[in-house]
PDB file of C-alpha atoms in Angstrom:
ATOM      1  CA  MET A 169      31.077 -10.824 -20.570  1.00  0.00           C
ATOM      2  CA  THR A 170      28.573 -10.879 -17.767  1.00  0.00           C
ATOM      3  CA  SER A 171      24.930 -10.125 -18.298  1.00  0.00           C
ATOM      4  CA  HIS A 172      23.367  -7.310 -16.270  1.00  0.00           C
ATOM      5  CA  SER A 173      21.301  -9.902 -14.321  1.00  0.00           C
ATOM      6  CA  ASP A 174      24.540 -11.204 -12.806  1.00  0.00           C
ATOM      7  CA  HIS A 175      25.112  -7.901 -10.969  1.00  0.00           C
ATOM      8  CA  PRO A 176      24.020  -7.982  -7.260  1.00  0.00           C
ATOM      9  CA  GLY A 177      21.933  -4.877  -7.921  1.00  0.00           C
ATOM     10  CA  GLU A 178      19.733  -6.830 -10.316  1.00  0.00           C
ATOM     11  CA  ARG A 179      18.754  -9.412  -7.730  1.00  0.00           C
ATOM     12  CA  GLY A 180      16.349  -8.916  -4.800  1.00  0.00           C
ATOM     13  CA  THR A 181      17.424  -8.033  -1.307  1.00  0.00           C
ATOM     14  CA  ASP A 182      17.285 -10.403   1.658  1.00  0.00           C
ATOM     15  CA  ASP A 183      14.748  -8.315   3.631  1.00  0.00           C
ATOM     16  CA  PRO A 184      13.212  -5.618   1.477  1.00  0.00           C
ATOM     17  CA  VAL A 185      10.153  -5.012   3.701  1.00  0.00           C
ATOM     18  CA  ARG A 186      11.147  -1.699   5.279  1.00  0.00           C
ATOM     19  CA  LEU A 187       7.872  -0.319   6.684  1.00  0.00           C
ATOM     20  CA  VAL A 188       4.491  -1.907   7.350  1.00  0.00           C
ATOM     21  CA  ALA A 189       1.953  -0.228   9.570  1.00  0.00           C
ATOM     22  CA  VAL A 190      -1.735   0.271  10.276  1.00  0.00           C
ATOM     23  CA  ARG A 191      -2.121   3.691  11.962  1.00  0.00           C
ATOM     24  CA  ASP A 192      -4.842   5.925  13.399  1.00  0.00           C
ATOM     25  CA  ALA A 193      -2.714   9.046  12.668  1.00  0.00           C
ATOM     26  CA  PRO A 194      -2.237  10.905   9.345  1.00  0.00           C
ATOM     27  CA  LEU A 195       0.004   9.224   6.787  1.00  0.00           C
ATOM     28  CA  SER A 196       3.144  10.679   5.216  1.00  0.00           C
ATOM     29  CA  VAL A 197       4.038  10.178   1.551  1.00  0.00           C
ATOM     30  CA  ASP A 198       7.566  11.415   2.393  1.00  0.00           C
ATOM     31  CA  GLU A 199       8.022   8.770   5.115  1.00  0.00           C
ATOM     32  CA  VAL A 200       7.012   5.973   2.734  1.00  0.00           C
ATOM     33  CA  PHE A 201       9.185   7.286  -0.053  1.00  0.00           C
ATOM     34  CA  ARG A 202      12.215   7.580   2.225  1.00  0.00           C
ATOM     35  CA  ALA A 203      11.686   4.089   3.522  1.00  0.00           C
ATOM     36  CA  VAL A 204      12.163   2.550   0.065  1.00  0.00           C
ATOM     37  CA  GLY A 205      15.264   4.441  -0.942  1.00  0.00           C
ATOM     38  CA  HIS A 206      17.871   1.963  -2.194  1.00  0.00           C
ATOM     39  CA  GLU A 207      21.077   2.508  -4.194  1.00  0.00           C
ATOM     40  CA  ALA A 208      20.311  -0.385  -6.542  1.00  0.00           C
ATOM     41  CA  ALA A 209      16.814   0.910  -7.377  1.00  0.00           C
ATOM     42  CA  GLY A 210      16.397   2.545 -10.728  1.00  0.00           C
ATOM     43  CA  GLY A 211      12.617   2.793 -10.264  1.00  0.00           C
ATOM     44  CA  ILE A 212      10.361   3.597  -7.352  1.00  0.00           C
ATOM     45  CA  ALA A 213       6.617   3.226  -7.825  1.00  0.00           C
ATOM     46  CA  LEU A 214       4.336   4.919  -5.266  1.00  0.00           C
ATOM     47  CA  PHE A 215       0.593   4.698  -4.888  1.00  0.00           C
ATOM     48  CA  VAL A 216      -1.422   7.043  -2.696  1.00  0.00           C
ATOM     49  CA  GLY A 217      -5.069   6.281  -1.969  1.00  0.00           C
ATOM     50  CA  THR A 218      -7.175   9.314  -0.855  1.00  0.00           C
ATOM     51  CA  VAL A 219     -10.684   9.726   0.432  1.00  0.00           C
ATOM     52  CA  ARG A 220     -12.912  10.894  -2.505  1.00  0.00           C
ATOM     53  CA  ASN A 221     -16.235  12.772  -2.250  1.00  0.00           C
ATOM     54  CA  HIS A 222     -18.291  10.141  -4.141  1.00  0.00           C
ATOM     55  CA  ASP A 223     -18.820   6.491  -4.679  1.00  0.00           C
ATOM     56  CA  GLY A 224     -21.127   4.726  -7.086  1.00  0.00           C
ATOM     57  CA  GLY A 225     -22.826   7.881  -8.062  1.00  0.00           C
ATOM     58  CA  ALA A 226     -23.578   8.995  -4.501  1.00  0.00           C
ATOM     59  CA  ALA A 227     -22.029  11.922  -2.644  1.00  0.00           C
ATOM     60  CA  VAL A 228     -19.795  10.835   0.306  1.00  0.00           C
ATOM     61  CA  ASP A 229     -19.565  13.197   3.313  1.00  0.00           C
ATOM     62  CA  ALA A 230     -17.169  11.159   5.452  1.00  0.00           C
ATOM     63  CA  LEU A 231     -15.871   7.710   6.083  1.00  0.00           C
ATOM     64  CA  GLY A 232     -14.077   5.678   8.611  1.00  0.00           C
ATOM     65  CA  TYR A 233     -11.765   2.657   8.404  1.00  0.00           C
ATOM     66  CA  THR A 234     -11.741  -0.098  10.914  1.00  0.00           C
ATOM     67  CA  CYS A 235      -9.688  -3.266  11.014  1.00  0.00           C
ATOM     68  CA  HIS A 236      -9.335  -6.653  12.536  1.00  0.00           C
ATOM     69  CA  PRO A 237      -6.548  -6.975  15.171  1.00  0.00           C
ATOM     70  CA  SER A 238      -4.607  -9.127  12.720  1.00  0.00           C
ATOM     71  CA  ALA A 239      -4.545  -6.436  10.012  1.00  0.00           C
ATOM     72  CA  GLU A 240      -0.934  -5.343  10.454  1.00  0.00           C
ATOM     73  CA  ALA A 241       0.273  -8.952  10.554  1.00  0.00           C
ATOM     74  CA  GLU A 242      -1.739  -9.665   7.349  1.00  0.00           C
ATOM     75  CA  LEU A 243      -0.301  -6.523   5.722  1.00  0.00           C
ATOM     76  CA  ARG A 244       3.204  -7.812   6.534  1.00  0.00           C
ATOM     77  CA  ARG A 245       2.313 -11.248   5.049  1.00  0.00           C
ATOM     78  CA  VAL A 246       1.101  -9.564   1.840  1.00  0.00           C
ATOM     79  CA  ALA A 247       4.266  -7.354   1.701  1.00  0.00           C
ATOM     80  CA  GLU A 248       6.517 -10.434   2.122  1.00  0.00           C
ATOM     81  CA  LYS A 249       4.608 -12.285  -0.574  1.00  0.00           C
ATOM     82  CA  ILE A 250       5.093  -9.392  -3.010  1.00  0.00           C
ATOM     83  CA  ALA A 251       8.790  -9.209  -2.147  1.00  0.00           C
ATOM     84  CA  ALA A 252       9.103 -12.953  -2.749  1.00  0.00           C
ATOM     85  CA  ASN A 253       7.370 -12.812  -6.120  1.00  0.00           C
ATOM     86  CA  HIS A 254       9.002  -9.681  -7.539  1.00  0.00           C
ATOM     87  CA  PRO A 255      12.635  -8.416  -7.694  1.00  0.00           C
ATOM     88  CA  VAL A 256      12.001  -5.868  -4.928  1.00  0.00           C
ATOM     89  CA  ARG A 257      14.831  -3.931  -3.319  1.00  0.00           C
ATOM     90  CA  ALA A 258      12.638  -2.134  -0.779  1.00  0.00           C
ATOM     91  CA  LEU A 259       8.903  -2.052   0.023  1.00  0.00           C
ATOM     92  CA  ALA A 260       6.703  -0.017   2.301  1.00  0.00           C
ATOM     93  CA  ALA A 261       2.945   0.017   3.053  1.00  0.00           C
ATOM     94  CA  VAL A 262       0.879   1.978   5.567  1.00  0.00           C
ATOM     95  CA  HIS A 263      -2.903   2.165   5.934  1.00  0.00           C
ATOM     96  CA  ARG A 264      -4.928   4.510   8.014  1.00  0.00           C
ATOM     97  CA  VAL A 265      -7.810   3.608  10.316  1.00  0.00           C
ATOM     98  CA  GLY A 266     -10.262   5.851  12.152  1.00  0.00           C
ATOM     99  CA  ASP A 267     -12.385   8.710  10.907  1.00  0.00           C
ATOM    100  CA  LEU A 268     -11.109  10.378   7.742  1.00  0.00           C
ATOM    101  CA  SER A 269     -12.172  13.507   5.849  1.00  0.00           C
ATOM    102  CA  ILE A 270     -12.432  14.054   2.097  1.00  0.00           C
ATOM    103  CA  GLY A 271      -8.939  14.358   0.721  1.00  0.00           C
ATOM    104  CA  ASP A 272      -7.194  12.553   3.550  1.00  0.00           C
ATOM    105  CA  LEU A 273      -4.632   9.854   2.742  1.00  0.00           C
ATOM    106  CA  ALA A 274      -6.056   6.433   3.387  1.00  0.00           C
ATOM    107  CA  VAL A 275      -3.197   4.251   2.136  1.00  0.00           C
ATOM    108  CA  VAL A 276       0.318   4.762   0.889  1.00  0.00           C
ATOM    109  CA  VAL A 277       2.473   1.998  -0.650  1.00  0.00           C
ATOM    110  CA  ALA A 278       5.806   2.126  -2.482  1.00  0.00           C
ATOM    111  CA  VAL A 279       8.135  -0.375  -4.055  1.00  0.00           C
ATOM    112  CA  ALA A 280      11.716   0.081  -5.284  1.00  0.00           C
ATOM    113  CA  CYS A 281      13.162  -2.157  -7.944  1.00  0.00           C
ATOM    114  CA  ALA A 282      16.120  -2.046 -10.298  1.00  0.00           C
ATOM    115  CA  HIS A 283      13.840  -1.199 -13.278  1.00  0.00           C
ATOM    116  CA  ARG A 284      10.683   0.874 -13.580  1.00  0.00           C
ATOM    117  CA  GLY A 285       8.506  -1.875 -15.089  1.00  0.00           C
ATOM    118  CA  GLU A 286       9.282  -4.169 -12.196  1.00  0.00           C
ATOM    119  CA  ALA A 287       8.498  -1.374  -9.753  1.00  0.00           C
ATOM    120  CA  PHE A 288       5.113  -0.667 -11.470  1.00  0.00           C
ATOM    121  CA  ASP A 289       4.179  -4.371 -11.497  1.00  0.00           C
ATOM    122  CA  ALA A 290       5.147  -4.947  -7.844  1.00  0.00           C
ATOM    123  CA  CYS A 291       3.414  -1.775  -6.658  1.00  0.00           C
ATOM    124  CA  ARG A 292       0.165  -2.689  -8.437  1.00  0.00           C
ATOM    125  CA  ALA A 293       0.311  -6.232  -6.983  1.00  0.00           C
ATOM    126  CA  LEU A 294       0.949  -4.801  -3.516  1.00  0.00           C
ATOM    127  CA  ILE A 295      -2.027  -2.390  -3.480  1.00  0.00           C
ATOM    128  CA  ASP A 296      -4.332  -4.917  -5.167  1.00  0.00           C
ATOM    129  CA  ASP A 297      -3.413  -7.706  -2.719  1.00  0.00           C
ATOM    130  CA  LEU A 298      -3.596  -5.364   0.262  1.00  0.00           C
ATOM    131  CA  LYS A 299      -7.189  -4.368  -0.699  1.00  0.00           C
ATOM    132  CA  ARG A 300      -8.158  -7.946  -1.351  1.00  0.00           C
ATOM    133  CA  GLU A 301      -6.512  -9.764   1.566  1.00  0.00           C
ATOM    134  CA  VAL A 302      -5.934  -7.389   4.552  1.00  0.00           C
ATOM    135  CA  PRO A 303      -8.929  -7.179   6.898  1.00  0.00           C
ATOM    136  CA  ILE A 304      -9.534  -3.421   6.745  1.00  0.00           C
ATOM    137  CA  TRP A 305     -13.067  -2.236   6.164  1.00  0.00           C
ATOM    138  CA  LYS A 306     -14.426   1.148   5.012  1.00  0.00           C
ATOM    139  CA  HIS A 307     -17.623   2.658   6.437  1.00  0.00           C
ATOM    140  CA  GLN A 308     -19.002   5.332   4.100  1.00  0.00           C
ATOM    141  CA  LYS A 309     -21.491   7.978   5.100  1.00  0.00           C
ATOM    142  CA  PHE A 310     -23.455   9.400   2.183  1.00  0.00           C
ATOM    143  CA  SER A 311     -24.971  12.856   1.862  1.00  0.00           C
ATOM    144  CA  ASP A 312     -28.478  11.355   1.707  1.00  0.00           C
ATOM    145  CA  GLY A 313     -28.095   9.882   5.193  1.00  0.00           C
ATOM    146  CA  THR A 314     -27.431   6.325   4.067  1.00  0.00           C
ATOM    147  CA  GLU A 315     -24.294   4.342   4.988  1.00  0.00           C
ATOM    148  CA  ASP A 316     -22.363   1.458   3.417  1.00  0.00           C
ATOM    149  CA  TRP A 317     -19.600  -0.931   4.554  1.00  0.00           C
ATOM    150  CA  VAL A 318     -17.048  -1.825   1.840  1.00  0.00           C
ATOM    151  CA  GLY A 319     -14.876  -4.895   2.195  1.00  0.00           C
ATOM    152  CA  ALA A 320     -16.857  -6.273   5.143  1.00  0.00           C
TER     153      ALA A 320
END
């Protein structure tokens, strides 16, 4: 009798990084979801980060994201690290730059794995590492006229 871990669908794929981008155009949840489709995936975890109207008790009117020229290469490095450390079948990550409005999509990441728990773990690691390691900075403009840079 073979264990389920012996089946090829239980093991990671050679190149699961399907989509990595830093864009100045609106993001699509559907594009990211389609990018991670995989026949051996029993679970897809997707995270969508949106622009909220407040931060730290202050009202936010608008914000902009800017990045270092290496941001997309760093995002790919983070994606490859997550794929190497988790049993990922497919992975996608896109981040927006430029001026965004309240409610706009700022980041969309998704991970497909054979099992839901693995997908949740890998997706959480992906968004956390992206926020910690990729040189993308948020410039918030508050209703009281003050401004703040986050991640800079």
